């Protein structure tokens, strides 16, 4: 019996995925556990393995298509097997009365939950959940937007483009008509500088005489996904950022002593490793900072899994170090080093980037002191770390030179109020200034 391959739900916030690459052609044999395709989730690119064996009878979507989670994307079965019934089912219009999605064997393995899906009312345009939410937040009528997704479905990128057009350049009717007849993308034309595109601007673009000299680059892949997630977090989460300065003298001395003992092992403890332990210690005392909000319900994570923001070329990924509170410094160094290596090799797995409950981002190596990090949804907080810099400070009414460092804590004000967040940050500062507390 033919099996349906669905777009997997690779994270709590993932609503749709982009098919980056098919590893199998139609008619090719597929083995269970073999990589079938690559998908761009809401965090990064991941390889999706097949849960079935057989022939790839049909690829329903192409590379570059954006597909809602739990939607059938391919069919695997035996040679000559009749799959017309499955294909007909996929061609049915979505704007029918409410109906339930049948849970297949594949769905049970990858979906955390399959909820009853309510179809759109007859006459309303088809749109992805992310597109509907964005349109609702910006009071936009979806009927005004042309969809570019599969079957004309409106995707979030279409809504973002519509918003940009509404706030950006206007086009004269003559310019619009010429652009349509010549197949010109108006997004690539800057206009006259007065937020209006004329026919002459389109003609200059066609003839290659566009004098604006503006280089353009379309966001795609990890950068596009990252931009969408950060925009969504900034729109939906009420960010508040607190800052505190830390005297790092004792932490740096502890690091030196530990590295002296580890000299023979080729392992080296960094300030980031000690920060991870300090964060874990504070999270144990402040469970609200280790929680997330979903459907007006606060969910408290039992595990302390800290994501570490890693810059790789022109993109940002956040691998997650699991159970930081239960690991010693050596174990943290090993896991962190492995994850950073995999990030640079673009080989992070789904397990490597999921289940995070808090995030750490460090810009100190770039000479930054204070900044406002954006929360990695659905987490409730993120800690930004600045450079360690020697400066004069007053200690016991005397001026002394100390290695000082700024911390910037952004938190979700829906989950955590100012005072508890300040106490959480103060506990991190205390541990860094008295690192022997990590031994208790």
PDB file of C-alpha atoms in Angstrom, residues 19-326:
ATOM      1  CA  UNK A  19      11.770  22.258  -0.035  1.00  0.00           C
ATOM      2  CA  UNK A  20      15.414  23.053  -0.758  1.00  0.00           C
ATOM      3  CA  UNK A  21      16.472  19.887  -2.562  1.00  0.00           C
ATOM      4  CA  UNK A  22      15.096  16.486  -3.503  1.00  0.00           C
ATOM      5  CA  UNK A  23      17.658  13.698  -3.119  1.00  0.00           C
ATOM      6  CA  UNK A  24      15.544  11.214  -5.081  1.00  0.00           C
ATOM      7  CA  UNK A  25      13.938  11.379  -8.506  1.00  0.00           C
ATOM      8  CA  UNK A  26      10.545   9.877  -9.291  1.00  0.00           C
ATOM      9  CA  UNK A  27      10.924   6.168  -9.970  1.00  0.00           C
ATOM     10  CA  UNK A  28      14.045   5.768  -7.835  1.00  0.00           C
ATOM     11  CA  UNK A  29      14.211   3.291  -4.974  1.00  0.00           C
ATOM     12  CA  UNK A  30      14.035   4.716  -1.464  1.00  0.00           C
ATOM     13  CA  UNK A  31      15.234   2.881   1.636  1.00  0.00           C
ATOM     14  CA  UNK A  32      13.992   3.466   5.160  1.00  0.00           C
ATOM     15  CA  UNK A  33      16.287   5.936   6.925  1.00  0.00           C
ATOM     16  CA  UNK A  34      17.711   7.237   3.655  1.00  0.00           C
ATOM     17  CA  UNK A  35      17.789  11.009   3.119  1.00  0.00           C
ATOM     18  CA  UNK A  36      14.847  11.872   0.874  1.00  0.00           C
ATOM     19  CA  UNK A  37      14.997  15.666   0.761  1.00  0.00           C
ATOM     20  CA  UNK A  38      16.311  18.803   2.440  1.00  0.00           C
ATOM     21  CA  UNK A  39      13.858  21.167   4.113  1.00  0.00           C
ATOM     22  CA  UNK A  40      14.262  24.700   5.414  1.00  0.00           C
ATOM     23  CA  UNK A  41      12.536  24.771   8.787  1.00  0.00           C
ATOM     24  CA  UNK A  42      11.846  27.909  10.810  1.00  0.00           C
ATOM     25  CA  UNK A  43      15.406  27.674  12.114  1.00  0.00           C
ATOM     26  CA  UNK A  44      17.775  26.088   9.618  1.00  0.00           C
ATOM     27  CA  UNK A  45      18.169  23.633   6.747  1.00  0.00           C
ATOM     28  CA  UNK A  46      17.682  19.986   7.733  1.00  0.00           C
ATOM     29  CA  UNK A  47      17.803  16.624   6.002  1.00  0.00           C
ATOM     30  CA  UNK A  48      14.572  14.595   6.138  1.00  0.00           C
ATOM     31  CA  UNK A  49      14.881  10.821   6.152  1.00  0.00           C
ATOM     32  CA  UNK A  50      12.295   8.469   4.708  1.00  0.00           C
ATOM     33  CA  UNK A  51      10.203   6.429   7.112  1.00  0.00           C
ATOM     34  CA  UNK A  52       9.234   3.999   4.344  1.00  0.00           C
ATOM     35  CA  UNK A  53      10.789   1.733   1.733  1.00  0.00           C
ATOM     36  CA  UNK A  54       9.763   1.484  -1.901  1.00  0.00           C
ATOM     37  CA  UNK A  55       9.794   3.544  -5.076  1.00  0.00           C
ATOM     38  CA  UNK A  56       9.318   7.297  -5.102  1.00  0.00           C
ATOM     39  CA  UNK A  57       6.126   7.248  -7.170  1.00  0.00           C
ATOM     40  CA  UNK A  58       5.319  10.954  -7.034  1.00  0.00           C
ATOM     41  CA  UNK A  59       6.889  14.225  -5.914  1.00  0.00           C
ATOM     42  CA  UNK A  60       3.888  16.475  -5.334  1.00  0.00           C
ATOM     43  CA  UNK A  61       5.919  19.630  -4.728  1.00  0.00           C
ATOM     44  CA  UNK A  62       9.044  20.977  -6.405  1.00  0.00           C
ATOM     45  CA  UNK A  63      12.245  22.478  -5.060  1.00  0.00           C
ATOM     46  CA  UNK A  64      11.603  26.009  -3.842  1.00  0.00           C
ATOM     47  CA  UNK A  65       7.976  25.341  -2.932  1.00  0.00           C
ATOM     48  CA  UNK A  66       6.814  26.398   0.543  1.00  0.00           C
ATOM     49  CA  UNK A  67       4.507  23.766   2.044  1.00  0.00           C
ATOM     50  CA  UNK A  68       2.428  23.818   5.270  1.00  0.00           C
ATOM     51  CA  UNK A  69       3.484  21.283   7.909  1.00  0.00           C
ATOM     52  CA  UNK A  70       1.723  17.900   7.782  1.00  0.00           C
ATOM     53  CA  UNK A  71       0.882  18.414   4.084  1.00  0.00           C
ATOM     54  CA  UNK A  72       1.639  15.440   1.811  1.00  0.00           C
ATOM     55  CA  UNK A  73       4.691  16.207  -0.335  1.00  0.00           C
ATOM     56  CA  UNK A  74       5.416  12.816  -1.923  1.00  0.00           C
ATOM     57  CA  UNK A  75       4.137   9.253  -2.297  1.00  0.00           C
ATOM     58  CA  UNK A  76       6.207   6.083  -1.851  1.00  0.00           C
ATOM     59  CA  UNK A  77       4.946   2.661  -2.900  1.00  0.00           C
ATOM     60  CA  UNK A  78       5.453  -0.333  -5.169  1.00  0.00           C
ATOM     61  CA  UNK A  79       6.116  -0.244  -8.890  1.00  0.00           C
ATOM     62  CA  UNK A  80       2.902   0.068 -10.885  1.00  0.00           C
ATOM     63  CA  UNK A  81       0.798   0.781  -7.810  1.00  0.00           C
ATOM     64  CA  UNK A  82      -2.276   2.914  -8.454  1.00  0.00           C
ATOM     65  CA  UNK A  83      -1.991   6.198  -6.550  1.00  0.00           C
ATOM     66  CA  UNK A  84      -4.687   8.105  -8.424  1.00  0.00           C
ATOM     67  CA  UNK A  85      -6.914   8.043  -5.361  1.00  0.00           C
ATOM     68  CA  UNK A  86      -4.251   9.762  -3.282  1.00  0.00           C
ATOM     69  CA  UNK A  87      -3.611  12.365  -5.969  1.00  0.00           C
ATOM     70  CA  UNK A  88      -7.322  13.121  -6.302  1.00  0.00           C
ATOM     71  CA  UNK A  89      -7.523  13.639  -2.568  1.00  0.00           C
ATOM     72  CA  UNK A  90      -4.708  16.179  -2.793  1.00  0.00           C
ATOM     73  CA  UNK A  91      -6.486  18.067  -5.565  1.00  0.00           C
ATOM     74  CA  UNK A  92      -9.668  18.661  -3.558  1.00  0.00           C
ATOM     75  CA  UNK A  93     -10.287  22.329  -2.778  1.00  0.00           C
ATOM     76  CA  UNK A  94      -9.389  23.425   0.711  1.00  0.00           C
ATOM     77  CA  UNK A  95     -12.308  25.799   1.073  1.00  0.00           C
ATOM     78  CA  UNK A  96     -14.750  23.080   2.179  1.00  0.00           C
ATOM     79  CA  UNK A  97     -16.436  22.681   5.589  1.00  0.00           C
ATOM     80  CA  UNK A  98     -14.232  21.850   8.568  1.00  0.00           C
ATOM     81  CA  UNK A  99     -12.550  18.488   8.280  1.00  0.00           C
ATOM     82  CA  UNK A 100     -10.003  16.427  10.149  1.00  0.00           C
ATOM     83  CA  UNK A 101      -6.592  15.515   8.842  1.00  0.00           C
ATOM     84  CA  UNK A 102      -6.084  11.757   8.979  1.00  0.00           C
ATOM     85  CA  UNK A 103      -2.985  10.841  10.863  1.00  0.00           C
ATOM     86  CA  UNK A 104      -0.735   8.579   8.790  1.00  0.00           C
ATOM     87  CA  UNK A 105       2.082   6.426  10.079  1.00  0.00           C
ATOM     88  CA  UNK A 106       4.545   9.114   9.062  1.00  0.00           C
ATOM     89  CA  UNK A 107       2.552  11.818  10.850  1.00  0.00           C
ATOM     90  CA  UNK A 108       2.663   9.857  14.090  1.00  0.00           C
ATOM     91  CA  UNK A 109       6.459   9.803  13.953  1.00  0.00           C
ATOM     92  CA  UNK A 110       7.091  13.474  13.187  1.00  0.00           C
ATOM     93  CA  UNK A 111       4.067  15.464  14.412  1.00  0.00           C
ATOM     94  CA  UNK A 112       3.862  16.368  18.075  1.00  0.00           C
ATOM     95  CA  UNK A 113       0.118  16.649  17.761  1.00  0.00           C
ATOM     96  CA  UNK A 114      -2.387  16.604  14.935  1.00  0.00           C
ATOM     97  CA  UNK A 115      -5.147  19.081  15.589  1.00  0.00           C
ATOM     98  CA  UNK A 116      -8.498  19.443  13.906  1.00  0.00           C
ATOM     99  CA  UNK A 117      -8.008  21.850  11.017  1.00  0.00           C
ATOM    100  CA  UNK A 118     -10.808  24.185  10.092  1.00  0.00           C
ATOM    101  CA  UNK A 119     -10.925  24.904   6.364  1.00  0.00           C
ATOM    102  CA  UNK A 120     -11.463  28.413   5.037  1.00  0.00           C
ATOM    103  CA  UNK A 121     -14.921  29.614   4.182  1.00  0.00           C
ATOM    104  CA  UNK A 122     -15.953  29.337   0.543  1.00  0.00           C
ATOM    105  CA  UNK A 123     -14.852  32.384  -1.458  1.00  0.00           C
ATOM    106  CA  UNK A 124     -11.944  33.321   0.804  1.00  0.00           C
ATOM    107  CA  UNK A 125      -8.390  33.108  -0.612  1.00  0.00           C
ATOM    108  CA  UNK A 126      -6.182  30.206   0.419  1.00  0.00           C
ATOM    109  CA  UNK A 127      -3.348  31.272   2.709  1.00  0.00           C
ATOM    110  CA  UNK A 128      -0.786  29.711   5.018  1.00  0.00           C
ATOM    111  CA  UNK A 129      -1.269  30.123   8.795  1.00  0.00           C
ATOM    112  CA  UNK A 130       1.721  32.483   8.974  1.00  0.00           C
ATOM    113  CA  UNK A 131       0.296  34.618   6.157  1.00  0.00           C
ATOM    114  CA  UNK A 132      -3.119  34.792   7.852  1.00  0.00           C
ATOM    115  CA  UNK A 133      -1.595  35.849  11.148  1.00  0.00           C
ATOM    116  CA  UNK A 134       0.594  38.533   9.552  1.00  0.00           C
ATOM    117  CA  UNK A 135      -2.339  39.875   7.529  1.00  0.00           C
ATOM    118  CA  UNK A 136      -4.533  39.973  10.623  1.00  0.00           C
ATOM    119  CA  UNK A 137      -1.867  41.824  12.628  1.00  0.00           C
ATOM    120  CA  UNK A 138      -1.513  44.448   9.895  1.00  0.00           C
ATOM    121  CA  UNK A 139      -5.254  44.700   9.072  1.00  0.00           C
ATOM    122  CA  UNK A 140      -4.757  43.546   5.475  1.00  0.00           C
ATOM    123  CA  UNK A 141      -7.457  42.060   3.238  1.00  0.00           C
ATOM    124  CA  UNK A 142      -5.988  38.838   1.810  1.00  0.00           C
ATOM    125  CA  UNK A 143      -8.174  39.143  -1.281  1.00  0.00           C
ATOM    126  CA  UNK A 144      -5.924  42.027  -2.370  1.00  0.00           C
ATOM    127  CA  UNK A 145      -2.840  39.804  -2.470  1.00  0.00           C
ATOM    128  CA  UNK A 146      -1.736  37.460  -5.257  1.00  0.00           C
ATOM    129  CA  UNK A 147      -0.390  34.183  -3.876  1.00  0.00           C
ATOM    130  CA  UNK A 148       2.858  32.671  -5.131  1.00  0.00           C
ATOM    131  CA  UNK A 149       2.699  29.436  -3.142  1.00  0.00           C
ATOM    132  CA  UNK A 150       1.562  26.024  -4.391  1.00  0.00           C
ATOM    133  CA  UNK A 151      -1.831  26.249  -6.097  1.00  0.00           C
ATOM    134  CA  UNK A 152      -1.896  30.024  -5.693  1.00  0.00           C
ATOM    135  CA  UNK A 153      -1.747  29.815  -1.896  1.00  0.00           C
ATOM    136  CA  UNK A 154      -0.777  33.076  -0.208  1.00  0.00           C
ATOM    137  CA  UNK A 155       2.386  32.624   1.853  1.00  0.00           C
ATOM    138  CA  UNK A 156       3.936  34.933   4.438  1.00  0.00           C
ATOM    139  CA  UNK A 157       6.432  36.294   1.890  1.00  0.00           C
ATOM    140  CA  UNK A 158       3.516  37.501  -0.256  1.00  0.00           C
ATOM    141  CA  UNK A 159       2.073  39.473   2.655  1.00  0.00           C
ATOM    142  CA  UNK A 160       5.471  40.956   3.514  1.00  0.00           C
ATOM    143  CA  UNK A 161       5.888  42.013  -0.118  1.00  0.00           C
ATOM    144  CA  UNK A 162       2.427  43.590  -0.105  1.00  0.00           C
ATOM    145  CA  UNK A 163       3.246  45.537   3.071  1.00  0.00           C
ATOM    146  CA  UNK A 164       6.515  46.718   1.525  1.00  0.00           C
ATOM    147  CA  UNK A 165       4.731  47.878  -1.599  1.00  0.00           C
ATOM    148  CA  UNK A 166       2.125  49.735   0.408  1.00  0.00           C
ATOM    149  CA  UNK A 167       4.796  51.565   2.365  1.00  0.00           C
ATOM    150  CA  UNK A 168       7.299  51.935  -0.457  1.00  0.00           C
ATOM    151  CA  UNK A 169       7.211  53.057  -4.087  1.00  0.00           C
ATOM    152  CA  UNK A 170       4.035  53.751  -6.024  1.00  0.00           C
ATOM    153  CA  UNK A 171       3.861  52.960  -9.719  1.00  0.00           C
ATOM    154  CA  UNK A 172       2.184  54.992 -12.456  1.00  0.00           C
ATOM    155  CA  UNK A 173      -0.371  53.112 -14.599  1.00  0.00           C
ATOM    156  CA  UNK A 174       1.873  53.444 -17.674  1.00  0.00           C
ATOM    157  CA  UNK A 175       4.847  52.023 -15.793  1.00  0.00           C
ATOM    158  CA  UNK A 176       2.730  49.185 -14.403  1.00  0.00           C
ATOM    159  CA  UNK A 177       1.411  48.272 -17.863  1.00  0.00           C
ATOM    160  CA  UNK A 178       4.888  48.351 -19.435  1.00  0.00           C
ATOM    161  CA  UNK A 179       6.363  46.268 -16.614  1.00  0.00           C
ATOM    162  CA  UNK A 180       3.655  43.623 -16.997  1.00  0.00           C
ATOM    163  CA  UNK A 181       4.067  43.395 -20.774  1.00  0.00           C
ATOM    164  CA  UNK A 182       7.864  43.133 -20.539  1.00  0.00           C
ATOM    165  CA  UNK A 183       7.953  40.837 -17.507  1.00  0.00           C
ATOM    166  CA  UNK A 184       9.850  43.348 -15.357  1.00  0.00           C
ATOM    167  CA  UNK A 185       9.971  42.908 -11.574  1.00  0.00           C
ATOM    168  CA  UNK A 186       9.133  46.347 -10.175  1.00  0.00           C
ATOM    169  CA  UNK A 187      10.866  45.449  -6.896  1.00  0.00           C
ATOM    170  CA  UNK A 188      14.179  45.766  -8.756  1.00  0.00           C
ATOM    171  CA  UNK A 189      13.515  49.355  -9.844  1.00  0.00           C
ATOM    172  CA  UNK A 190      14.331  52.097  -7.357  1.00  0.00           C
ATOM    173  CA  UNK A 191      12.437  54.922  -9.087  1.00  0.00           C
ATOM    174  CA  UNK A 192      13.198  58.640  -9.098  1.00  0.00           C
ATOM    175  CA  UNK A 193      13.853  59.029  -5.405  1.00  0.00           C
ATOM    176  CA  UNK A 194      10.393  60.472  -4.692  1.00  0.00           C
ATOM    177  CA  UNK A 195       8.759  57.097  -3.935  1.00  0.00           C
ATOM    178  CA  UNK A 196       7.221  56.807  -7.406  1.00  0.00           C
ATOM    179  CA  UNK A 197       8.140  54.624 -10.393  1.00  0.00           C
ATOM    180  CA  UNK A 198       7.494  56.114 -13.829  1.00  0.00           C
ATOM    181  CA  UNK A 199       7.476  54.618 -17.318  1.00  0.00           C
ATOM    182  CA  UNK A 200      10.977  56.034 -17.976  1.00  0.00           C
ATOM    183  CA  UNK A 201      12.309  54.137 -14.942  1.00  0.00           C
ATOM    184  CA  UNK A 202      11.025  50.876 -16.423  1.00  0.00           C
ATOM    185  CA  UNK A 203      12.473  51.733 -19.862  1.00  0.00           C
ATOM    186  CA  UNK A 204      15.879  52.482 -18.309  1.00  0.00           C
ATOM    187  CA  UNK A 205      15.777  49.168 -16.492  1.00  0.00           C
ATOM    188  CA  UNK A 206      14.900  47.276 -19.704  1.00  0.00           C
ATOM    189  CA  UNK A 207      17.692  48.955 -21.671  1.00  0.00           C
ATOM    190  CA  UNK A 208      20.229  48.334 -18.933  1.00  0.00           C
ATOM    191  CA  UNK A 209      20.655  52.061 -18.328  1.00  0.00           C
ATOM    192  CA  UNK A 210      19.319  52.102 -14.813  1.00  0.00           C
ATOM    193  CA  UNK A 211      21.412  54.834 -13.211  1.00  0.00           C
ATOM    194  CA  UNK A 212      20.529  54.027  -9.608  1.00  0.00           C
ATOM    195  CA  UNK A 213      23.573  51.732  -9.275  1.00  0.00           C
ATOM    196  CA  UNK A 214      21.859  49.792  -6.511  1.00  0.00           C
ATOM    197  CA  UNK A 215      22.889  46.176  -6.013  1.00  0.00           C
ATOM    198  CA  UNK A 216      20.148  43.818  -4.919  1.00  0.00           C
ATOM    199  CA  UNK A 217      20.183  40.394  -3.314  1.00  0.00           C
ATOM    200  CA  UNK A 218      17.088  38.334  -2.600  1.00  0.00           C
ATOM    201  CA  UNK A 219      16.877  36.786   0.837  1.00  0.00           C
ATOM    202  CA  UNK A 220      16.665  33.006   0.714  1.00  0.00           C
ATOM    203  CA  UNK A 221      17.393  29.898   2.733  1.00  0.00           C
ATOM    204  CA  UNK A 222      18.633  30.359   6.294  1.00  0.00           C
ATOM    205  CA  UNK A 223      18.883  34.157   5.972  1.00  0.00           C
ATOM    206  CA  UNK A 224      15.274  34.459   4.817  1.00  0.00           C
ATOM    207  CA  UNK A 225      14.049  32.147   7.562  1.00  0.00           C
ATOM    208  CA  UNK A 226      16.085  33.994  10.179  1.00  0.00           C
ATOM    209  CA  UNK A 227      14.764  37.357   9.037  1.00  0.00           C
ATOM    210  CA  UNK A 228      11.171  36.125   9.208  1.00  0.00           C
ATOM    211  CA  UNK A 229      11.615  34.621  12.687  1.00  0.00           C
ATOM    212  CA  UNK A 230      13.315  37.724  14.091  1.00  0.00           C
ATOM    213  CA  UNK A 231      10.635  39.974  12.598  1.00  0.00           C
ATOM    214  CA  UNK A 232       7.904  37.785  14.059  1.00  0.00           C
ATOM    215  CA  UNK A 233       9.556  37.765  17.493  1.00  0.00           C
ATOM    216  CA  UNK A 234       9.948  41.543  17.509  1.00  0.00           C
ATOM    217  CA  UNK A 235       6.304  42.032  16.472  1.00  0.00           C
ATOM    218  CA  UNK A 236       4.716  39.490  18.797  1.00  0.00           C
ATOM    219  CA  UNK A 237       6.867  39.570  21.948  1.00  0.00           C
ATOM    220  CA  UNK A 238       6.999  42.646  24.235  1.00  0.00           C
ATOM    221  CA  UNK A 239      10.770  42.906  24.651  1.00  0.00           C
ATOM    222  CA  UNK A 240      12.352  44.545  27.689  1.00  0.00           C
ATOM    223  CA  UNK A 241      16.137  44.695  28.073  1.00  0.00           C
ATOM    224  CA  UNK A 242      18.010  45.061  31.369  1.00  0.00           C
ATOM    225  CA  UNK A 243      21.765  45.619  31.630  1.00  0.00           C
ATOM    226  CA  UNK A 244      24.284  44.984  34.377  1.00  0.00           C
ATOM    227  CA  UNK A 245      28.055  45.310  34.652  1.00  0.00           C
ATOM    228  CA  UNK A 246      30.114  42.444  36.055  1.00  0.00           C
ATOM    229  CA  UNK A 247      33.527  42.350  37.683  1.00  0.00           C
ATOM    230  CA  UNK A 248      35.111  39.371  35.911  1.00  0.00           C
ATOM    231  CA  UNK A 249      38.299  39.183  38.010  1.00  0.00           C
ATOM    232  CA  UNK A 250      37.377  36.015  39.918  1.00  0.00           C
ATOM    233  CA  UNK A 251      35.883  34.281  36.875  1.00  0.00           C
ATOM    234  CA  UNK A 252      39.022  34.919  34.802  1.00  0.00           C
ATOM    235  CA  UNK A 253      41.211  33.632  37.633  1.00  0.00           C
ATOM    236  CA  UNK A 254      39.070  30.477  37.882  1.00  0.00           C
ATOM    237  CA  UNK A 255      39.344  29.964  34.129  1.00  0.00           C
ATOM    238  CA  UNK A 256      43.143  30.256  34.306  1.00  0.00           C
ATOM    239  CA  UNK A 257      43.364  27.693  37.106  1.00  0.00           C
ATOM    240  CA  UNK A 258      41.080  25.237  35.317  1.00  0.00           C
ATOM    241  CA  UNK A 259      42.929  25.594  32.011  1.00  0.00           C
ATOM    242  CA  UNK A 260      46.223  24.974  33.784  1.00  0.00           C
ATOM    243  CA  UNK A 261      44.849  21.634  34.975  1.00  0.00           C
ATOM    244  CA  UNK A 262      43.496  20.819  31.511  1.00  0.00           C
ATOM    245  CA  UNK A 263      46.723  21.704  29.714  1.00  0.00           C
ATOM    246  CA  UNK A 264      47.496  18.076  28.904  1.00  0.00           C
ATOM    247  CA  UNK A 265      44.019  17.370  27.475  1.00  0.00           C
ATOM    248  CA  UNK A 266      44.038  19.993  24.685  1.00  0.00           C
ATOM    249  CA  UNK A 267      40.763  21.310  26.090  1.00  0.00           C
ATOM    250  CA  UNK A 268      40.387  24.977  26.955  1.00  0.00           C
ATOM    251  CA  UNK A 269      37.620  26.568  29.001  1.00  0.00           C
ATOM    252  CA  UNK A 270      36.353  29.917  27.731  1.00  0.00           C
ATOM    253  CA  UNK A 271      34.347  32.676  29.373  1.00  0.00           C
ATOM    254  CA  UNK A 272      31.352  31.409  27.368  1.00  0.00           C
ATOM    255  CA  UNK A 273      31.596  27.992  29.044  1.00  0.00           C
ATOM    256  CA  UNK A 274      31.493  29.571  32.497  1.00  0.00           C
ATOM    257  CA  UNK A 275      28.629  31.811  31.388  1.00  0.00           C
ATOM    258  CA  UNK A 276      26.652  28.737  30.338  1.00  0.00           C
ATOM    259  CA  UNK A 277      27.008  27.267  33.831  1.00  0.00           C
ATOM    260  CA  UNK A 278      26.104  30.603  35.432  1.00  0.00           C
ATOM    261  CA  UNK A 279      22.955  30.839  33.301  1.00  0.00           C
ATOM    262  CA  UNK A 280      21.971  27.271  34.181  1.00  0.00           C
ATOM    263  CA  UNK A 281      22.445  28.009  37.876  1.00  0.00           C
ATOM    264  CA  UNK A 282      20.194  31.079  37.653  1.00  0.00           C
ATOM    265  CA  UNK A 283      17.553  29.266  35.580  1.00  0.00           C
ATOM    266  CA  UNK A 284      17.214  26.665  38.332  1.00  0.00           C
ATOM    267  CA  UNK A 285      16.172  29.445  40.715  1.00  0.00           C
ATOM    268  CA  UNK A 286      13.940  31.260  38.216  1.00  0.00           C
ATOM    269  CA  UNK A 287      11.752  28.735  36.338  1.00  0.00           C
ATOM    270  CA  UNK A 288       9.776  31.499  34.585  1.00  0.00           C
ATOM    271  CA  UNK A 289      12.923  32.387  32.636  1.00  0.00           C
ATOM    272  CA  UNK A 290      13.023  28.762  31.465  1.00  0.00           C
ATOM    273  CA  UNK A 291       9.426  28.729  30.209  1.00  0.00           C
ATOM    274  CA  UNK A 292       7.415  29.572  27.098  1.00  0.00           C
ATOM    275  CA  UNK A 293       3.915  30.854  26.389  1.00  0.00           C
ATOM    276  CA  UNK A 294       1.521  28.962  24.122  1.00  0.00           C
ATOM    277  CA  UNK A 295      -2.263  29.340  23.808  1.00  0.00           C
ATOM    278  CA  UNK A 296      -2.395  31.589  26.890  1.00  0.00           C
ATOM    279  CA  UNK A 297      -0.727  28.841  28.923  1.00  0.00           C
ATOM    280  CA  UNK A 298       2.740  29.014  30.482  1.00  0.00           C
ATOM    281  CA  UNK A 299       4.783  25.849  29.956  1.00  0.00           C
ATOM    282  CA  UNK A 300       7.724  25.352  32.325  1.00  0.00           C
ATOM    283  CA  UNK A 301      10.598  23.392  30.796  1.00  0.00           C
ATOM    284  CA  UNK A 302      11.977  20.655  33.019  1.00  0.00           C
ATOM    285  CA  UNK A 303      15.301  20.573  31.188  1.00  0.00           C
ATOM    286  CA  UNK A 304      17.772  23.443  31.005  1.00  0.00           C
ATOM    287  CA  UNK A 305      18.912  23.555  27.390  1.00  0.00           C
ATOM    288  CA  UNK A 306      20.827  26.681  26.389  1.00  0.00           C
ATOM    289  CA  UNK A 307      21.138  27.734  22.764  1.00  0.00           C
ATOM    290  CA  UNK A 308      24.364  29.394  21.654  1.00  0.00           C
ATOM    291  CA  UNK A 309      24.151  31.896  18.781  1.00  0.00           C
ATOM    292  CA  UNK A 310      26.861  31.090  16.216  1.00  0.00           C
ATOM    293  CA  UNK A 311      27.660  33.316  13.229  1.00  0.00           C
ATOM    294  CA  UNK A 312      28.517  31.247  10.147  1.00  0.00           C
ATOM    295  CA  UNK A 313      29.458  33.330   7.098  1.00  0.00           C
ATOM    296  CA  UNK A 314      26.378  35.459   6.359  1.00  0.00           C
ATOM    297  CA  UNK A 315      23.918  33.550   8.534  1.00  0.00           C
ATOM    298  CA  UNK A 316      23.154  32.889  12.179  1.00  0.00           C
ATOM    299  CA  UNK A 317      22.395  29.479  13.678  1.00  0.00           C
ATOM    300  CA  UNK A 318      21.591  28.513  17.271  1.00  0.00           C
ATOM    301  CA  UNK A 319      22.737  25.003  18.246  1.00  0.00           C
ATOM    302  CA  UNK A 320      21.497  23.871  21.652  1.00  0.00           C
ATOM    303  CA  UNK A 321      23.596  22.479  24.507  1.00  0.00           C
ATOM    304  CA  UNK A 322      21.339  20.079  26.398  1.00  0.00           C
ATOM    305  CA  UNK A 323      21.134  19.677  30.200  1.00  0.00           C
ATOM    306  CA  UNK A 324      23.744  22.351  30.936  1.00  0.00           C
ATOM    307  CA  UNK A 325      22.978  22.175  34.656  1.00  0.00           C
ATOM    308  CA  UNK A 326      23.963  18.487  34.748  1.00  0.00           C
TER     309      UNK A 326
END
